Every structure is written in C-alpha cells, then in structure tokens.
Amino acid sequence: MLGLKRTHSCGDLNSKLDGQEVVLCGWVSRRRDHGGLIFVDLRDRSGMVQVVFSPEVAETAFRKAETVRNEYVLAIRGTVKLRDKDTVNANMPTGEIEISGQELRILNAAKTPPFYIQDDIDVDETLRLKYRYLDLRRPEMQRNMILRHRVTKLMRDFFDRNNFMEIETPILIKSTPEGARDYLVPSRVNPGKFFALPQSPQIYKQILMVAGFERYFQIARCFRDEDLRADRQPEFTQLDIEISFIDREEMLTMMEEMIAYLFKEAIGVEVSTPFMRLSYEDAMNKYGSDKPDLRFDMELIDISDAVKGSEFKVFESMLSSGGRVKAIKVPGYSHIPRKELDGLVEYVSTYGGKGLAWMCYTPDGIKSQITKFFSGAIVDKITVATNAVEGDLLLIMADQPEVVNPALGQLRLEMARRLNMIDSAKLTFLWVVDFPMFEYDTEEKRWVAMHHMFTSPRDEDVEFLENNPGQMRAKAYDMVLNGTEIGGGSIRIYQRELQERIFKAIGFSTEEATEKFGYLLEAFDYGTPPHGGIAFGLDRLLMLMAGRSSIRDVIPFPKTQSATDLMAQAPGSVSSRQLKDLSIKLDVLTKK
RNA sequence: GGCCCCGUGGUGUAGUGGUCUAACAUGCCGCCCUGUCACGGCGGAGAUCGAGGGUUCAAAUCCCUUCGGGGUCGCCA
C-alpha cells in the first residue's frame, strides 16, 4: 500500500503501546475539525481509535485530513500517545490513548452513506437491506457476524473433539413428498425433470449412518419455499447431527453439553444442565404450546370441574361436547381497563378463540360478565382452583383442547409481554419430549407424521400403529429456549419392516414409497445401525445469543418478507435462451 | 390467500381539507474555530409528501387502486 504496512488494528491499541509508531488502516467513523486541529475516529473490524492531526506535528497530513470525509478509507502512520487525564474518553475502549498522526494516505474516497454507520440506528430496514454492505459495517452487525463465526468454529471444535466427522451432502436432491414446499431446480440434461433443494439433509445423513460413519455433523444450508417470518427465511442454516448406537438419553445429554459449551465460550454464559424435560402433553396442557416460554409461570389452569353444573350455557355445552374450561391468572391486574378486555377478546379470536370471559378480583369484589350465571359455591371453587386473591385477573376460555390450549397459550404470552413479566436476561432451556407420532390432517383426511416419517415410535406404542395411530408417541425431542424452538430431532426407524408400516399408516402406497424412498428402504436391508439425530436452527440460536428479535440481524444477506434480495435485486428474469435450454415455457398468472 | 402497521428533503419525524410558498432534528455544503469525542458558532442548499386514478373551488391530508417494507394468521414434517 504505497509503502505503508499495517502494523496494528484500531481496537487492539492500548496504553502499553505508548510511544510506539503504528500504521493503521480503516474507515473514517467521524471527523471533528477544530480549524487548527483535526480529530479522526478511525474504525476497523476490531474497533475504533482517535487520531489527531496537528499542523505543528505534520503539516502535509493535516492538510490532507481537512479533505477527509466520513467513510473515507485511510492508512495512517502515527505515534501512540497517552491522553492527558482531562481528555481521556471513558466511553471508548481505546479512550486512554490517541494516535498522533504523522502521515495520512487516502486509500479511497466515499460518498456520504444513506444512514449512520453506528449502533442503534433508527432507519427503515429497506434501506439497510439495499445497502447491506454499509449496514454490515455497523459495529453491532460486525459483532453479530463475528459471533456467527465464533459459534460455528466452536461447534466444529466440539464435534471434532467428540469424534464426529463433518460431511457434505448434496444441494441438488430429489423432491420428496410431505413437509414444506420445495425449491425446484430444472435439469437441463434431463428435460422436464427437476431437482429440489434440501429442506434438510435428513435422508442423506441416515444413509451416512448405514455407510458406517457413526457420528456425523454438518453446518448445512436448508431451503423451504414457505412464507417468511421474523424467525423464518427461505434459506437458513442448520447444525445437522446424526449418531449411531445412541439412545434418547445419551443424545439429550450430549446436546446439552454442546449447547452449554457454546454459550460459555461464545458469550460467557453459564448454562446449567440437565435441562428440564416436559412431555408434549404437559406442555400443551400447562402452557398451551409445544415450545413454552418458561421464563415466567402463569400456567393454564383447568377449571372444568369447578364450573360444572353452572347456568352458563356456553360452558355447559362446551363441557358436554368434550371441551374444557381453562383459565390463566394474571397477578395484580384486576384493574385492567374494560377497553383492553375487549381488545383481548379480539386478540384470542385470531387464534381461533370464540370468546373470552374474565373475573377481576377487585377490592370491591369480583367483577365479571359471567359470575351472574354462577352460584356462590361455583365462584368459590374457581377461586380455590386458581388460588386467585384480591388484585388478580382471571381470563377464562372454553373450547375443545386443541383450540383452548393454543389460544390461551398465546394469551399467556401476550399478557406477560404487556405486564413486563419476562426477564429478558434469563435463558430458560427445556426439552419437550414424547411428541405424538401422527396428527390428523382434516383436509387430506389422513394421518401425517408430526415430526417426519423416519421418526421411531416409542417401543411400547408400536402396537397401536394400525388401529390407533393417534395414540402413538414418538421418540422425538425439541430443544426450546425462551419460547423458541431451537432444535429438534428423533431416534430413527432403522428397520425396513417398521418403516414400511409407517409409510402405509400415512397413506403411502408401496409403489409410492418405493418410488420416493426405495433407496433408503433398500439400504436398511444392508445392516443399518440403530441411530438418531437432531438439527439446530443456527440462525435462531444466534439471534437469541445476540439478543435480537429477527434472524435477519444474524444473517449477512437475508431476504425480505416477499423473499427478495433488495441489494442484488434477486430473483430476476432470465433470457429466453436460458429457458429454452431448460425446456421451460412460462405461463405467468397476472392479477386482474 | 386473510388481517394489522408504516411510506413526507440524504436520514428520522411533525403536519389529518385552505394561513403548506410543507415545519423540526440530524446529515450534507461553505466560512470561522488548537482538545474534541453526538465538538461548537454563523450561513446555505436540499422534498412537488411511494406511484396512479378519483372527489373537491381547493388534497401530504378524504376515497379507490397499486407498489415497497414490517408484524401476524394460514402455511412452515
């Protein structure tokens, strides 16, 4: 670089280097021009340091510094100097020192950026995404990307130490039924045929177990063509793991160890193990979610028995048709405004709740729109069942369990958010286990695998496979952190006979199963070890570690909600020549 | 596909039918300034209010359509 060789990084400088000559490279974060003295905050990946230019020290460098603007790229030769006590900046890690600039080279000029290159900016995300290279230049985004690097490095260390092998699996694979919508890639060589991008490396990693690799992991890109959310991108990264000769307990223990290691080494947080275990059934009944946020209590309380025999027809008819009446107790919120209560009714309606009753235990007695239907004995029973005391608010819903649990579970979360009951510094891990094997798809009128169709049922439940599949539970497990599912997996089926019975149970004909998964079934015939696996959502894990509320902040180049890349303007059109090569004719539906 | 929120100088906002010839902050440009660190002082430029259509004597403001972004339900084994 014109004879200047970089010797240090800005953030690494400290008072021990007093008097030393250094050469720094970086971007101008800010320039403060005092006329006869110019301060430049020089920023690189490591941090920031103040450089001072004075005409008495270096006239030429000073003149050049006058022309410098924000985000110019500079190389600076200067001397590390301790600052006078009254000019020390305690808010800056390098605030005890500054660089006395002797030589300045402008490596490149820069236009004024459309937003500030600093933390905590308040700017439309559209702009951040369009100028992602500037957004990524902001210290907090740099930290997020550094964290991402650190965490994947630690994962590789951990698995290497535990005798795992990192093995790549194909990106161009065969489209398989079930699950999310596939991204498709046309095959030029095979006109009319398509590859799919993997939703996960599921089958390949099981084949690797058949192949005898015993312990596999991969930091694998996965693709799902579904609608986006704050925690869902069309392409995302999984830490994918598969292990032979392992049972569920060993699996959970090893993963707890791995997670604890990551949190300790990456962000210095001690995670205590083992994690709490909760059955799917308990999770749904107590928290109305298969990924409950356990940073606060407020459990769902079943008050069906307490309200039985009341004059309230809504409850009575619901109970007689197999429904339940459940409540959450919001402590100390009996003074909730009527208007907010009305809003809550609307809130639960988005989750299928048809109504919401309330009981406010105010100092002037219980205020409620339903107690007029209740005898004093029933009111007492409700109070006992919920342990409600003066000041509490009960929110009550009646419906079939599959409606009342999720809706009340969402309300539980919402009330906790509104009343600031969630300690954001807390990390509460748990395992949810014993998921149902199947759930009934009312549209398709058949059973579908809840996890996926390679999941092993619990041994004691296999007998229900043909007669009562709804009762079967699977050897599946999810790791949950603060209400977010960060990982999930299962012990797999490794016997062809059982796998074929499962296919049959979810309505796969033998021909269909053979066409789609024949190679897996055939592989099972050649000595398949018992095995199981798990996959973690790397982006979600990083989001939580970084304390962000969207995975877009930990993905360098994420897509918008409409699955576009605002910087690269992808997706885009292709030439007719390209389409012809692929034997593709477009038939784009235009909106009226 | 449904519902909700947002779109006004570079950026973030104010403005909810006429006095808007669009305000404020910050940024930008110029001049001054030797200890600032969100430096300071003075001056200046900069927006036809996302786009299109309509209502009206009059639209940033009301109506319709549309585009873009975000949240969410469905969807995501």
PDB file of N, CA, C and O in Angstrom, chain A residues 153-216:
ATOM      1  N   LYS A 153     -17.323 -22.085  14.625  1.00  0.00           N
ATOM      2  CA  LYS A 153     -15.991 -22.611  14.950  1.00  0.00           C
ATOM      3  C   LYS A 153     -16.048 -23.502  16.200  1.00  0.00           C
ATOM      4  O   LYS A 153     -15.492 -24.593  16.243  1.00  0.00           O
ATOM      5  N   LEU A 154     -16.779 -23.034  17.228  1.00  0.00           N
ATOM      6  CA  LEU A 154     -16.907 -23.814  18.458  1.00  0.00           C
ATOM      7  C   LEU A 154     -17.647 -25.123  18.214  1.00  0.00           C
ATOM      8  O   LEU A 154     -17.324 -26.160  18.804  1.00  0.00           O
ATOM      9  N   MET A 155     -18.657 -25.061  17.352  1.00  0.00           N
ATOM     10  CA  MET A 155     -19.378 -26.287  17.010  1.00  0.00           C
ATOM     11  C   MET A 155     -18.420 -27.297  16.395  1.00  0.00           C
ATOM     12  O   MET A 155     -18.403 -28.463  16.770  1.00  0.00           O
ATOM     13  N   ARG A 156     -17.622 -26.825  15.462  1.00  0.00           N
ATOM     14  CA  ARG A 156     -16.674 -27.746  14.805  1.00  0.00           C
ATOM     15  C   ARG A 156     -15.672 -28.296  15.816  1.00  0.00           C
ATOM     16  O   ARG A 156     -15.358 -29.486  15.792  1.00  0.00           O
ATOM     17  N   ASP A 157     -15.215 -27.440  16.718  1.00  0.00           N
ATOM     18  CA  ASP A 157     -14.292 -27.911  17.760  1.00  0.00           C
ATOM     19  C   ASP A 157     -14.942 -28.996  18.608  1.00  0.00           C
ATOM     20  O   ASP A 157     -14.356 -30.041  18.860  1.00  0.00           O
ATOM     21  N   PHE A 158     -16.160 -28.706  19.041  1.00  0.00           N
ATOM     22  CA  PHE A 158     -16.854 -29.638  19.928  1.00  0.00           C
ATOM     23  C   PHE A 158     -17.029 -31.002  19.266  1.00  0.00           C
ATOM     24  O   PHE A 158     -16.728 -32.038  19.855  1.00  0.00           O
ATOM     25  N   PHE A 159     -17.508 -30.978  18.050  1.00  0.00           N
ATOM     26  CA  PHE A 159     -17.811 -32.252  17.394  1.00  0.00           C
ATOM     27  C   PHE A 159     -16.539 -32.992  16.986  1.00  0.00           C
ATOM     28  O   PHE A 159     -16.490 -34.207  17.040  1.00  0.00           O
ATOM     29  N   ASP A 160     -15.543 -32.236  16.615  1.00  0.00           N
ATOM     30  CA  ASP A 160     -14.274 -32.885  16.290  1.00  0.00           C
ATOM     31  C   ASP A 160     -13.730 -33.603  17.528  1.00  0.00           C
ATOM     32  O   ASP A 160     -13.302 -34.741  17.469  1.00  0.00           O
ATOM     33  N   ARG A 161     -13.792 -32.901  18.659  1.00  0.00           N
ATOM     34  CA  ARG A 161     -13.299 -33.471  19.906  1.00  0.00           C
ATOM     35  C   ARG A 161     -14.080 -34.722  20.289  1.00  0.00           C
ATOM     36  O   ARG A 161     -13.552 -35.625  20.924  1.00  0.00           O
ATOM     37  N   ASN A 162     -15.350 -34.769  19.899  1.00  0.00           N
ATOM     38  CA  ASN A 162     -16.176 -35.922  20.236  1.00  0.00           C
ATOM     39  C   ASN A 162     -16.243 -36.946  19.104  1.00  0.00           C
ATOM     40  O   ASN A 162     -17.181 -37.741  19.033  1.00  0.00           O
ATOM     41  N   ASN A 163     -15.232 -36.870  18.243  1.00  0.00           N
ATOM     42  CA  ASN A 163     -15.082 -37.939  17.253  1.00  0.00           C
ATOM     43  C   ASN A 163     -16.155 -37.932  16.162  1.00  0.00           C
ATOM     44  O   ASN A 163     -16.541 -38.969  15.644  1.00  0.00           O
ATOM     45  N   PHE A 164     -16.673 -36.730  15.853  1.00  0.00           N
ATOM     46  CA  PHE A 164     -17.627 -36.600  14.749  1.00  0.00           C
ATOM     47  C   PHE A 164     -16.876 -36.267  13.459  1.00  0.00           C
ATOM     48  O   PHE A 164     -15.746 -35.767  13.493  1.00  0.00           O
ATOM     49  N   MET A 165     -17.535 -36.537  12.351  1.00  0.00           N
ATOM     50  CA  MET A 165     -16.994 -36.121  11.059  1.00  0.00           C
ATOM     51  C   MET A 165     -17.943 -35.145  10.392  1.00  0.00           C
ATOM     52  O   MET A 165     -19.155 -35.358  10.365  1.00  0.00           O
ATOM     53  N   GLU A 166     -17.392 -34.077   9.826  1.00  0.00           N
ATOM     54  CA  GLU A 166     -18.224 -33.154   9.053  1.00  0.00           C
ATOM     55  C   GLU A 166     -18.241 -33.642   7.615  1.00  0.00           C
ATOM     56  O   GLU A 166     -17.191 -33.780   6.984  1.00  0.00           O
ATOM     57  N   ILE A 167     -19.420 -33.942   7.125  1.00  0.00           N
ATOM     58  CA  ILE A 167     -19.553 -34.491   5.780  1.00  0.00           C
ATOM     59  C   ILE A 167     -20.594 -33.683   5.011  1.00  0.00           C
ATOM     60  O   ILE A 167     -21.658 -33.376   5.542  1.00  0.00           O
ATOM     61  N   GLU A 168     -20.262 -33.331   3.769  1.00  0.00           N
ATOM     62  CA  GLU A 168     -21.202 -32.569   2.955  1.00  0.00           C
ATOM     63  C   GLU A 168     -22.185 -33.494   2.246  1.00  0.00           C
ATOM     64  O   GLU A 168     -21.825 -34.577   1.813  1.00  0.00           O
ATOM     65  N   THR A 169     -23.402 -33.021   2.142  1.00  0.00           N
ATOM     66  CA  THR A 169     -24.427 -33.764   1.410  1.00  0.00           C
ATOM     67  C   THR A 169     -24.900 -32.901   0.245  1.00  0.00           C
ATOM     68  O   THR A 169     -24.678 -31.689   0.253  1.00  0.00           O
ATOM     69  N   PRO A 170     -25.539 -33.497  -0.744  1.00  0.00           N
ATOM     70  CA  PRO A 170     -25.864 -32.744  -1.956  1.00  0.00           C
ATOM     71  C   PRO A 170     -26.859 -31.613  -1.720  1.00  0.00           C
ATOM     72  O   PRO A 170     -27.697 -31.678  -0.817  1.00  0.00           O
ATOM     73  N   ILE A 171     -26.723 -30.590  -2.554  1.00  0.00           N
ATOM     74  CA  ILE A 171     -27.686 -29.490  -2.579  1.00  0.00           C
ATOM     75  C   ILE A 171     -28.758 -29.785  -3.633  1.00  0.00           C
ATOM     76  O   ILE A 171     -29.903 -29.370  -3.499  1.00  0.00           O
ATOM     77  N   LEU A 172     -28.375 -30.471  -4.679  1.00  0.00           N
ATOM     78  CA  LEU A 172     -29.344 -30.864  -5.701  1.00  0.00           C
ATOM     79  C   LEU A 172     -29.821 -32.270  -5.374  1.00  0.00           C
ATOM     80  O   LEU A 172     -29.072 -33.236  -5.496  1.00  0.00           O
ATOM     81  N   ILE A 173     -31.059 -32.363  -4.905  1.00  0.00           N
ATOM     82  CA  ILE A 173     -31.554 -33.670  -4.482  1.00  0.00           C
ATOM     83  C   ILE A 173     -32.917 -33.930  -5.115  1.00  0.00           C
ATOM     84  O   ILE A 173     -33.419 -33.137  -5.914  1.00  0.00           O
ATOM     85  N   LYS A 174     -33.503 -35.031  -4.710  1.00  0.00           N
ATOM     86  CA  LYS A 174     -34.800 -35.402  -5.267  1.00  0.00           C
ATOM     87  C   LYS A 174     -35.915 -34.814  -4.419  1.00  0.00           C
ATOM     88  O   LYS A 174     -35.847 -34.825  -3.188  1.00  0.00           O
ATOM     89  N   SER A 175     -36.924 -34.308  -5.083  1.00  0.00           N
ATOM     90  CA  SER A 175     -38.066 -33.774  -4.352  1.00  0.00           C
ATOM     91  C   SER A 175     -38.779 -34.914  -3.643  1.00  0.00           C
ATOM     92  O   SER A 175     -38.981 -35.978  -4.205  1.00  0.00           O
ATOM     93  N   THR A 176     -39.104 -34.669  -2.366  1.00  0.00           N
ATOM     94  CA  THR A 176     -39.798 -35.710  -1.607  1.00  0.00           C
ATOM     95  C   THR A 176     -41.129 -35.158  -1.118  1.00  0.00           C
ATOM     96  O   THR A 176     -41.269 -33.961  -0.906  1.00  0.00           O
ATOM     97  N   PRO A 177     -42.104 -36.048  -0.958  1.00  0.00           N
ATOM     98  CA  PRO A 177     -43.419 -35.573  -0.533  1.00  0.00           C
ATOM     99  C   PRO A 177     -43.392 -35.181   0.937  1.00  0.00           C
ATOM    100  O   PRO A 177     -42.426 -35.449   1.635  1.00  0.00           O
ATOM    101  N   GLU A 178     -44.469 -34.560   1.388  1.00  0.00           N
ATOM    102  CA  GLU A 178     -44.621 -34.125   2.777  1.00  0.00           C
ATOM    103  C   GLU A 178     -43.718 -32.917   3.056  1.00  0.00           C
ATOM    104  O   GLU A 178     -42.843 -32.582   2.281  1.00  0.00           O
ATOM    105  N   GLY A 179     -43.970 -32.321   4.186  1.00  0.00           N
ATOM    106  CA  GLY A 179     -43.118 -31.214   4.599  1.00  0.00           C
ATOM    107  C   GLY A 179     -43.405 -29.939   3.842  1.00  0.00           C
ATOM    108  O   GLY A 179     -44.496 -29.738   3.307  1.00  0.00           O
ATOM    109  N   ALA A 180     -42.400 -29.077   3.832  1.00  0.00           N
ATOM    110  CA  ALA A 180     -42.569 -27.761   3.238  1.00  0.00           C
ATOM    111  C   ALA A 180     -42.526 -27.853   1.715  1.00  0.00           C
ATOM    112  O   ALA A 180     -42.159 -28.878   1.141  1.00  0.00           O
ATOM    113  N   ARG A 181     -42.907 -26.742   1.078  1.00  0.00           N
ATOM    114  CA  ARG A 181     -42.812 -26.654  -0.382  1.00  0.00           C
ATOM    115  C   ARG A 181     -41.331 -26.626  -0.766  1.00  0.00           C
ATOM    116  O   ARG A 181     -40.526 -25.949  -0.126  1.00  0.00           O
ATOM    117  N   ASP A 182     -40.990 -27.366  -1.812  1.00  0.00           N
ATOM    118  CA  ASP A 182     -39.596 -27.430  -2.257  1.00  0.00           C
ATOM    119  C   ASP A 182     -39.242 -26.271  -3.177  1.00  0.00           C
ATOM    120  O   ASP A 182     -40.068 -25.812  -3.959  1.00  0.00           O
ATOM    121  N   TYR A 183     -37.995 -25.840  -3.094  1.00  0.00           N
ATOM    122  CA  TYR A 183     -37.422 -25.032  -4.171  1.00  0.00           C
ATOM    123  C   TYR A 183     -36.972 -25.997  -5.252  1.00  0.00           C
ATOM    124  O   TYR A 183     -36.321 -27.011  -4.959  1.00  0.00           O
ATOM    125  N   LEU A 184     -37.312 -25.708  -6.479  1.00  0.00           N
ATOM    126  CA  LEU A 184     -37.008 -26.630  -7.572  1.00  0.00           C
ATOM    127  C   LEU A 184     -35.953 -26.058  -8.499  1.00  0.00           C
ATOM    128  O   LEU A 184     -35.882 -24.855  -8.723  1.00  0.00           O
ATOM    129  N   VAL A 185     -35.127 -26.942  -9.030  1.00  0.00           N
ATOM    130  CA  VAL A 185     -34.077 -26.558  -9.973  1.00  0.00           C
ATOM    131  C   VAL A 185     -34.213 -27.446 -11.209  1.00  0.00           C
ATOM    132  O   VAL A 185     -34.133 -28.666 -11.094  1.00  0.00           O
ATOM    133  N   PRO A 186     -34.452 -26.857 -12.367  1.00  0.00           N
ATOM    134  CA  PRO A 186     -34.629 -27.683 -13.566  1.00  0.00           C
ATOM    135  C   PRO A 186     -33.317 -28.335 -13.988  1.00  0.00           C
ATOM    136  O   PRO A 186     -32.242 -27.767 -13.818  1.00  0.00           O
ATOM    137  N   SER A 187     -33.431 -29.531 -14.518  1.00  0.00           N
ATOM    138  CA  SER A 187     -32.252 -30.230 -15.011  1.00  0.00           C
ATOM    139  C   SER A 187     -32.191 -30.076 -16.525  1.00  0.00           C
ATOM    140  O   SER A 187     -33.050 -30.578 -17.242  1.00  0.00           O
ATOM    141  N   ARG A 188     -31.183 -29.355 -16.993  1.00  0.00           N
ATOM    142  CA  ARG A 188     -31.039 -29.157 -18.439  1.00  0.00           C
ATOM    143  C   ARG A 188     -30.827 -30.480 -19.153  1.00  0.00           C
ATOM    144  O   ARG A 188     -31.383 -30.737 -20.219  1.00  0.00           O
ATOM    145  N   VAL A 189     -30.019 -31.344 -18.532  1.00  0.00           N
ATOM    146  CA  VAL A 189     -29.631 -32.598 -19.165  1.00  0.00           C
ATOM    147  C   VAL A 189     -30.810 -33.582 -19.212  1.00  0.00           C
ATOM    148  O   VAL A 189     -30.865 -34.459 -20.050  1.00  0.00           O
ATOM    149  N   ASN A 190     -31.737 -33.393 -18.265  1.00  0.00           N
ATOM    150  CA  ASN A 190     -32.909 -34.268 -18.219  1.00  0.00           C
ATOM    151  C   ASN A 190     -34.166 -33.408 -18.366  1.00  0.00           C
ATOM    152  O   ASN A 190     -34.798 -33.067 -17.371  1.00  0.00           O
ATOM    153  N   PRO A 191     -34.502 -33.060 -19.605  1.00  0.00           N
ATOM    154  CA  PRO A 191     -35.592 -32.105 -19.824  1.00  0.00           C
ATOM    155  C   PRO A 191     -36.868 -32.532 -19.104  1.00  0.00           C
ATOM    156  O   PRO A 191     -37.241 -33.703 -19.149  1.00  0.00           O
ATOM    157  N   GLY A 192     -37.505 -31.555 -18.463  1.00  0.00           N
ATOM    158  CA  GLY A 192     -38.759 -31.844 -17.781  1.00  0.00           C
ATOM    159  C   GLY A 192     -38.583 -32.421 -16.401  1.00  0.00           C
ATOM    160  O   GLY A 192     -39.550 -32.628 -15.680  1.00  0.00           O
ATOM    161  N   LYS A 193     -37.336 -32.681 -16.026  1.00  0.00           N
ATOM    162  CA  LYS A 193     -37.092 -33.210 -14.679  1.00  0.00           C
ATOM    163  C   LYS A 193     -36.501 -32.098 -13.795  1.00  0.00           C
ATOM    164  O   LYS A 193     -35.842 -31.183 -14.281  1.00  0.00           O
ATOM    165  N   PHE A 194     -36.728 -32.255 -12.512  1.00  0.00           N
ATOM    166  CA  PHE A 194     -36.292 -31.221 -11.578  1.00  0.00           C
ATOM    167  C   PHE A 194     -35.557 -31.802 -10.382  1.00  0.00           C
ATOM    168  O   PHE A 194     -35.917 -32.866  -9.891  1.00  0.00           O
ATOM    169  N   PHE A 195     -34.576 -31.080  -9.945  1.00  0.00           N
ATOM    170  CA  PHE A 195     -34.010 -31.315  -8.627  1.00  0.00           C
ATOM    171  C   PHE A 195     -34.798 -30.484  -7.620  1.00  0.00           C
ATOM    172  O   PHE A 195     -35.450 -29.502  -7.975  1.00  0.00           O
ATOM    173  N   ALA A 196     -34.687 -30.853  -6.359  1.00  0.00           N
ATOM    174  CA  ALA A 196     -35.176 -29.983  -5.291  1.00  0.00           C
ATOM    175  C   ALA A 196     -33.984 -29.592  -4.445  1.00  0.00           C
ATOM    176  O   ALA A 196     -32.986 -30.320  -4.370  1.00  0.00           O
ATOM    177  N   LEU A 197     -34.053 -28.428  -3.826  1.00  0.00           N
ATOM    178  CA  LEU A 197     -33.043 -28.067  -2.837  1.00  0.00           C
ATOM    179  C   LEU A 197     -33.480 -28.674  -1.501  1.00  0.00           C
ATOM    180  O   LEU A 197     -34.669 -28.734  -1.209  1.00  0.00           O
ATOM    181  N   PRO A 198     -32.533 -29.129  -0.703  1.00  0.00           N
ATOM    182  CA  PRO A 198     -32.906 -29.872   0.506  1.00  0.00           C
ATOM    183  C   PRO A 198     -33.589 -29.005   1.554  1.00  0.00           C
ATOM    184  O   PRO A 198     -33.153 -27.897   1.839  1.00  0.00           O
ATOM    185  N   GLN A 199     -34.675 -29.525   2.110  1.00  0.00           N
ATOM    186  CA  GLN A 199     -35.284 -28.886   3.288  1.00  0.00           C
ATOM    187  C   GLN A 199     -34.454 -29.209   4.518  1.00  0.00           C
ATOM    188  O   GLN A 199     -34.505 -28.499   5.521  1.00  0.00           O
ATOM    189  N   SER A 200     -33.729 -30.304   4.420  1.00  0.00           N
ATOM    190  CA  SER A 200     -32.747 -30.711   5.435  1.00  0.00           C
ATOM    191  C   SER A 200     -32.024 -31.913   4.828  1.00  0.00           C
ATOM    192  O   SER A 200     -32.517 -32.523   3.898  1.00  0.00           O
ATOM    193  N   PRO A 201     -30.847 -32.236   5.347  1.00  0.00           N
ATOM    194  CA  PRO A 201     -30.118 -33.385   4.774  1.00  0.00           C
ATOM    195  C   PRO A 201     -30.613 -34.725   5.318  1.00  0.00           C
ATOM    196  O   PRO A 201     -29.861 -35.693   5.335  1.00  0.00           O
ATOM    197  N   GLN A 202     -31.860 -34.795   5.739  1.00  0.00           N
ATOM    198  CA  GLN A 202     -32.380 -35.926   6.503  1.00  0.00           C
ATOM    199  C   GLN A 202     -31.991 -37.305   5.965  1.00  0.00           C
ATOM    200  O   GLN A 202     -31.369 -38.103   6.658  1.00  0.00           O
ATOM    201  N   ILE A 203     -32.369 -37.592   4.731  1.00  0.00           N
ATOM    202  CA  ILE A 203     -32.154 -38.955   4.241  1.00  0.00           C
ATOM    203  C   ILE A 203     -30.668 -39.241   4.066  1.00  0.00           C
ATOM    204  O   ILE A 203     -30.189 -40.320   4.411  1.00  0.00           O
ATOM    205  N   TYR A 204     -29.945 -38.250   3.587  1.00  0.00           N
ATOM    206  CA  TYR A 204     -28.514 -38.472   3.373  1.00  0.00           C
ATOM    207  C   TYR A 204     -27.795 -38.779   4.681  1.00  0.00           C
ATOM    208  O   TYR A 204     -26.890 -39.605   4.736  1.00  0.00           O
ATOM    209  N   LYS A 205     -28.195 -38.091   5.738  1.00  0.00           N
ATOM    210  CA  LYS A 205     -27.456 -38.356   6.981  1.00  0.00           C
ATOM    211  C   LYS A 205     -27.792 -39.734   7.525  1.00  0.00           C
ATOM    212  O   LYS A 205     -26.938 -40.387   8.127  1.00  0.00           O
ATOM    213  N   GLN A 206     -29.003 -40.195   7.267  1.00  0.00           N
ATOM    214  CA  GLN A 206     -29.325 -41.566   7.693  1.00  0.00           C
ATOM    215  C   GLN A 206     -28.546 -42.571   6.853  1.00  0.00           C
ATOM    216  O   GLN A 206     -28.060 -43.573   7.364  1.00  0.00           O
ATOM    217  N   ILE A 207     -28.423 -42.283   5.566  1.00  0.00           N
ATOM    218  CA  ILE A 207     -27.631 -43.146   4.676  1.00  0.00           C
ATOM    219  C   ILE A 207     -26.170 -43.162   5.154  1.00  0.00           C
ATOM    220  O   ILE A 207     -25.499 -44.203   5.102  1.00  0.00           O
ATOM    221  N   LEU A 208     -25.688 -42.038   5.656  1.00  0.00           N
ATOM    222  CA  LEU A 208     -24.312 -41.994   6.173  1.00  0.00           C
ATOM    223  C   LEU A 208     -24.149 -42.903   7.388  1.00  0.00           C
ATOM    224  O   LEU A 208     -23.069 -43.437   7.634  1.00  0.00           O
ATOM    225  N   MET A 209     -25.237 -43.048   8.142  1.00  0.00           N
ATOM    226  CA  MET A 209     -25.175 -43.984   9.268  1.00  0.00           C
ATOM    227  C   MET A 209     -25.095 -45.422   8.742  1.00  0.00           C
ATOM    228  O   MET A 209     -24.326 -46.245   9.250  1.00  0.00           O
ATOM    229  N   VAL A 210     -25.900 -45.715   7.706  1.00  0.00           N
ATOM    230  CA  VAL A 210     -25.825 -47.042   7.084  1.00  0.00           C
ATOM    231  C   VAL A 210     -24.407 -47.260   6.560  1.00  0.00           C
ATOM    232  O   VAL A 210     -23.852 -48.356   6.626  1.00  0.00           O
ATOM    233  N   ALA A 211     -23.802 -46.176   6.059  1.00  0.00           N
ATOM    234  CA  ALA A 211     -22.460 -46.278   5.484  1.00  0.00           C
ATOM    235  C   ALA A 211     -21.381 -46.449   6.557  1.00  0.00           C
ATOM    236  O   ALA A 211     -20.218 -46.642   6.233  1.00  0.00           O
ATOM    237  N   GLY A 212     -21.768 -46.320   7.800  1.00  0.00           N
ATOM    238  CA  GLY A 212     -20.821 -46.628   8.858  1.00  0.00           C
ATOM    239  C   GLY A 212     -19.973 -45.472   9.359  1.00  0.00           C
ATOM    240  O   GLY A 212     -18.906 -45.685   9.937  1.00  0.00           O
ATOM    241  N   PHE A 213     -20.444 -44.236   9.173  1.00  0.00           N
ATOM    242  CA  PHE A 213     -19.647 -43.112   9.670  1.00  0.00           C
ATOM    243  C   PHE A 213     -19.911 -42.802  11.149  1.00  0.00           C
ATOM    244  O   PHE A 213     -19.188 -42.029  11.771  1.00  0.00           O
ATOM    245  N   GLU A 214     -20.964 -43.382  11.670  1.00  0.00           N
ATOM    246  CA  GLU A 214     -21.252 -43.393  13.112  1.00  0.00           C
ATOM    247  C   GLU A 214     -21.566 -42.039  13.736  1.00  0.00           C
ATOM    248  O   GLU A 214     -22.527 -41.900  14.483  1.00  0.00           O
ATOM    249  N   ARG A 215     -20.725 -41.054  13.497  1.00  0.00           N
ATOM    250  CA  ARG A 215     -21.008 -39.733  14.071  1.00  0.00           C
ATOM    251  C   ARG A 215     -20.789 -38.671  13.007  1.00  0.00           C
ATOM    252  O   ARG A 215     -19.661 -38.431  12.591  1.00  0.00           O
ATOM    253  N   TYR A 216     -21.890 -38.043  12.614  1.00  0.00           N
ATOM    254  CA  TYR A 216     -21.848 -37.065  11.527  1.00  0.00           C
ATOM    255  C   TYR A 216     -22.374 -35.728  12.012  1.00  0.00           C
ATOM    256  O   TYR A 216     -23.296 -35.667  12.835  1.00  0.00           O
TER     257      TYR A 216
END
